[in-house]
């Protein structure tokens, strides 16, 4: 079910603390360009959360990595986005990364089902003054923070890392 654009006074879904009209809406309308990879990440999250902004998502995805995606495919909603946590953001020249957790609930979830989390380290590239999303690594391990073999696996399975996801 498509959602409508939030009122101007509505808090921006990206969690910046600003109203939507002062945060991501100008990007979605093409009035301004996100100045940093983090600003682009926030505006893309808001586009997914609001819905019906597949055109924006498509044009902020780097043409080299969007493959067969179309604005119509990106308009399709399969979950409700519940919140965004930015864990780390960095920029070096025309390259950037943003590590985040996006909380969501699948639309077909059983009533009362707990939320899920998408944990990703996204890569961005700036070309001709525009930041674009390249790709992302799901459930990234922080540098130097690989789980110990006998520690609980970070995937949440309850198993020891050596018996689950640890190489």
Coordinates of C-alpha atoms in Angstrom, one line a residue:
X1 CA 0.0 0.0 0.0
X2 CA 1.6 3.3 -1.1
X3 CA 2.2 5.9 1.6
X4 CA 1.7 9.6 1.1
X5 CA 4.3 12.3 1.5
X6 CA 4.5 13.3 5.2
X7 CA 3.3 16.9 6.1
X8 CA 6.1 19.5 6.2
X9 CA 6.0 19.5 10.0
X10 CA 6.4 15.7 10.3
X11 CA 9.7 14.5 11.8
X12 CA 12.0 13.3 9.0
X13 CA 12.0 9.5 8.9
X14 CA 15.8 9.5 8.7
X15 CA 16.0 10.3 12.4
X16 CA 18.0 13.6 12.0
X17 CA 15.7 15.4 14.4
X18 CA 14.7 17.9 11.7
X19 CA 11.3 18.2 10.1
X20 CA 10.9 16.4 6.7
X21 CA 10.6 19.7 4.9
X22 CA 13.9 20.9 6.3
X23 CA 15.8 17.6 5.8
X24 CA 15.2 15.0 3.1
X25 CA 12.2 16.5 1.2
X26 CA 14.3 19.0 -0.7
X27 CA 16.5 16.1 -1.9
X28 CA 13.5 14.1 -2.9
X29 CA 12.0 17.0 -4.9
X30 CA 15.4 17.6 -6.6
X31 CA 15.8 21.1 -5.1
X32 CA 19.1 20.2 -3.4
X33 CA 21.7 17.5 -3.6
X34 CA 22.9 15.6 -0.5
X35 CA 26.3 17.1 0.4
X36 CA 27.7 14.0 2.0
X37 CA 27.4 10.2 1.8
X38 CA 25.6 10.3 5.2
X39 CA 23.1 12.8 3.9
X40 CA 22.5 10.6 0.8
X41 CA 22.1 7.6 3.0
X42 CA 19.5 9.4 5.2
X43 CA 17.6 10.6 2.2
X44 CA 17.5 7.1 0.6
X45 CA 16.3 5.6 3.9
X46 CA 13.6 8.2 4.0
X47 CA 12.6 7.5 0.4
X48 CA 12.2 3.8 1.3
X49 CA 10.3 4.6 4.5
X50 CA 7.9 7.1 2.8
X51 CA 7.4 5.0 -0.4
X52 CA 6.6 5.9 -4.0
X53 CA 10.0 7.5 -4.4
X54 CA 11.5 4.8 -6.7
X55 CA 12.5 7.5 -9.2
X56 CA 14.7 9.2 -6.5
X57 CA 16.2 5.9 -5.4
X58 CA 17.0 4.9 -8.9
X59 CA 18.7 8.2 -9.7
X60 CA 20.8 8.1 -6.5
X61 CA 22.0 4.6 -7.3
X62 CA 25.3 4.5 -9.3
X63 CA 24.5 3.4 -12.9
X64 CA 27.5 1.0 -12.7
X65 CA 25.9 -1.1 -9.9
X66 CA 22.1 -0.8 -10.3
X67 CA 21.9 -3.6 -12.9
X68 CA 18.3 -4.3 -13.9
X69 CA 16.6 -2.1 -11.2
X70 CA 13.9 0.3 -12.4
X71 CA 12.1 3.1 -10.6
X72 CA 9.0 0.9 -10.6
X73 CA 10.8 -2.0 -8.8
X74 CA 12.1 0.4 -6.3
X75 CA 8.6 1.7 -5.6
X76 CA 7.5 -1.7 -4.4
X77 CA 7.2 -1.9 -0.6
X78 CA 7.6 -5.1 1.3
X79 CA 8.2 -3.7 4.8
X80 CA 7.6 -0.8 7.1
X81 CA 10.8 1.0 8.0
X82 CA 10.8 1.8 11.7
X83 CA 14.1 3.7 12.3
X84 CA 17.6 4.4 11.2
X85 CA 20.8 4.3 13.3
X86 CA 24.0 5.7 11.7
X87 CA 26.9 3.9 13.3
X88 CA 29.8 5.3 11.3
X89 CA 30.3 7.7 8.4
X90 CA 33.5 8.6 6.6
X91 CA 34.5 10.4 3.4
X92 CA 37.8 10.3 1.6
X93 CA 37.9 12.3 -1.6
X94 CA 35.2 11.0 -3.9
X95 CA 34.6 7.8 -1.9
X96 CA 32.5 7.4 1.2
X97 CA 31.1 4.8 3.5
X98 CA 28.2 4.8 5.9
X99 CA 27.6 1.9 8.4
X100 CA 24.0 1.8 9.6
X101 CA 21.2 -0.3 11.1
X102 CA 17.8 0.1 9.6
X103 CA 14.9 -1.4 11.7
X104 CA 12.0 -2.8 9.8
X105 CA 9.0 -5.1 10.0
X106 CA 7.9 -7.1 6.9
X107 CA 4.4 -6.1 5.7
X108 CA 3.4 -9.8 5.8
X109 CA 4.7 -10.3 9.4
X110 CA 2.4 -11.9 11.9
X111 CA 0.7 -9.4 14.2
X112 CA 3.0 -8.6 17.1
X113 CA 6.1 -10.0 15.3
X114 CA 9.3 -8.4 16.4
X115 CA 11.2 -6.0 14.2
X116 CA 14.2 -7.0 12.1
X117 CA 17.4 -5.2 11.5
X118 CA 19.3 -4.5 8.3
X119 CA 23.0 -3.9 9.3
X120 CA 25.0 -2.7 6.3
X121 CA 28.2 -0.8 5.4
X122 CA 27.3 1.1 2.3
X123 CA 29.8 2.5 -0.2
X124 CA 29.2 5.7 -2.1
X125 CA 31.0 7.5 -4.9
X126 CA 30.9 11.1 -6.0
X127 CA 30.9 11.9 -9.7
X128 CA 30.3 15.3 -11.3
X129 CA 29.4 16.7 -7.9
X130 CA 26.8 14.1 -7.1
X131 CA 27.0 11.4 -4.4
X132 CA 25.5 8.0 -5.5
X133 CA 25.0 4.7 -3.7
X134 CA 27.4 2.0 -5.0
X135 CA 26.7 -1.2 -3.0
X136 CA 26.8 -2.5 0.5
X137 CA 28.2 -5.2 2.7
X138 CA 25.5 -6.8 4.9
X139 CA 26.4 -7.5 8.6
X140 CA 29.9 -6.1 8.3
X141 CA 32.5 -7.1 10.9
X142 CA 34.2 -4.0 12.2
X143 CA 38.0 -4.0 11.6
X144 CA 39.7 -5.7 14.5
X145 CA 36.4 -6.9 15.9
X146 CA 36.0 -10.3 14.5
X147 CA 34.2 -12.6 17.0
X148 CA 36.3 -14.9 19.0
X149 CA 35.8 -18.6 18.2
X150 CA 34.1 -19.4 21.5
X151 CA 32.1 -16.2 21.7
X152 CA 28.4 -16.2 20.8
X153 CA 28.0 -15.7 17.0
X154 CA 27.0 -12.0 16.2
X155 CA 24.3 -13.3 13.9
X156 CA 22.1 -14.0 16.9
X157 CA 21.8 -17.7 16.3
X158 CA 22.8 -18.6 19.9
X159 CA 25.6 -20.8 18.6
X160 CA 29.3 -20.3 19.2
X161 CA 30.9 -18.3 16.4
X162 CA 33.2 -21.3 15.5
X163 CA 30.1 -23.4 14.8
X164 CA 28.1 -20.8 12.9
X165 CA 29.4 -17.9 10.8
X166 CA 33.0 -17.6 11.9
X167 CA 35.4 -18.8 9.2

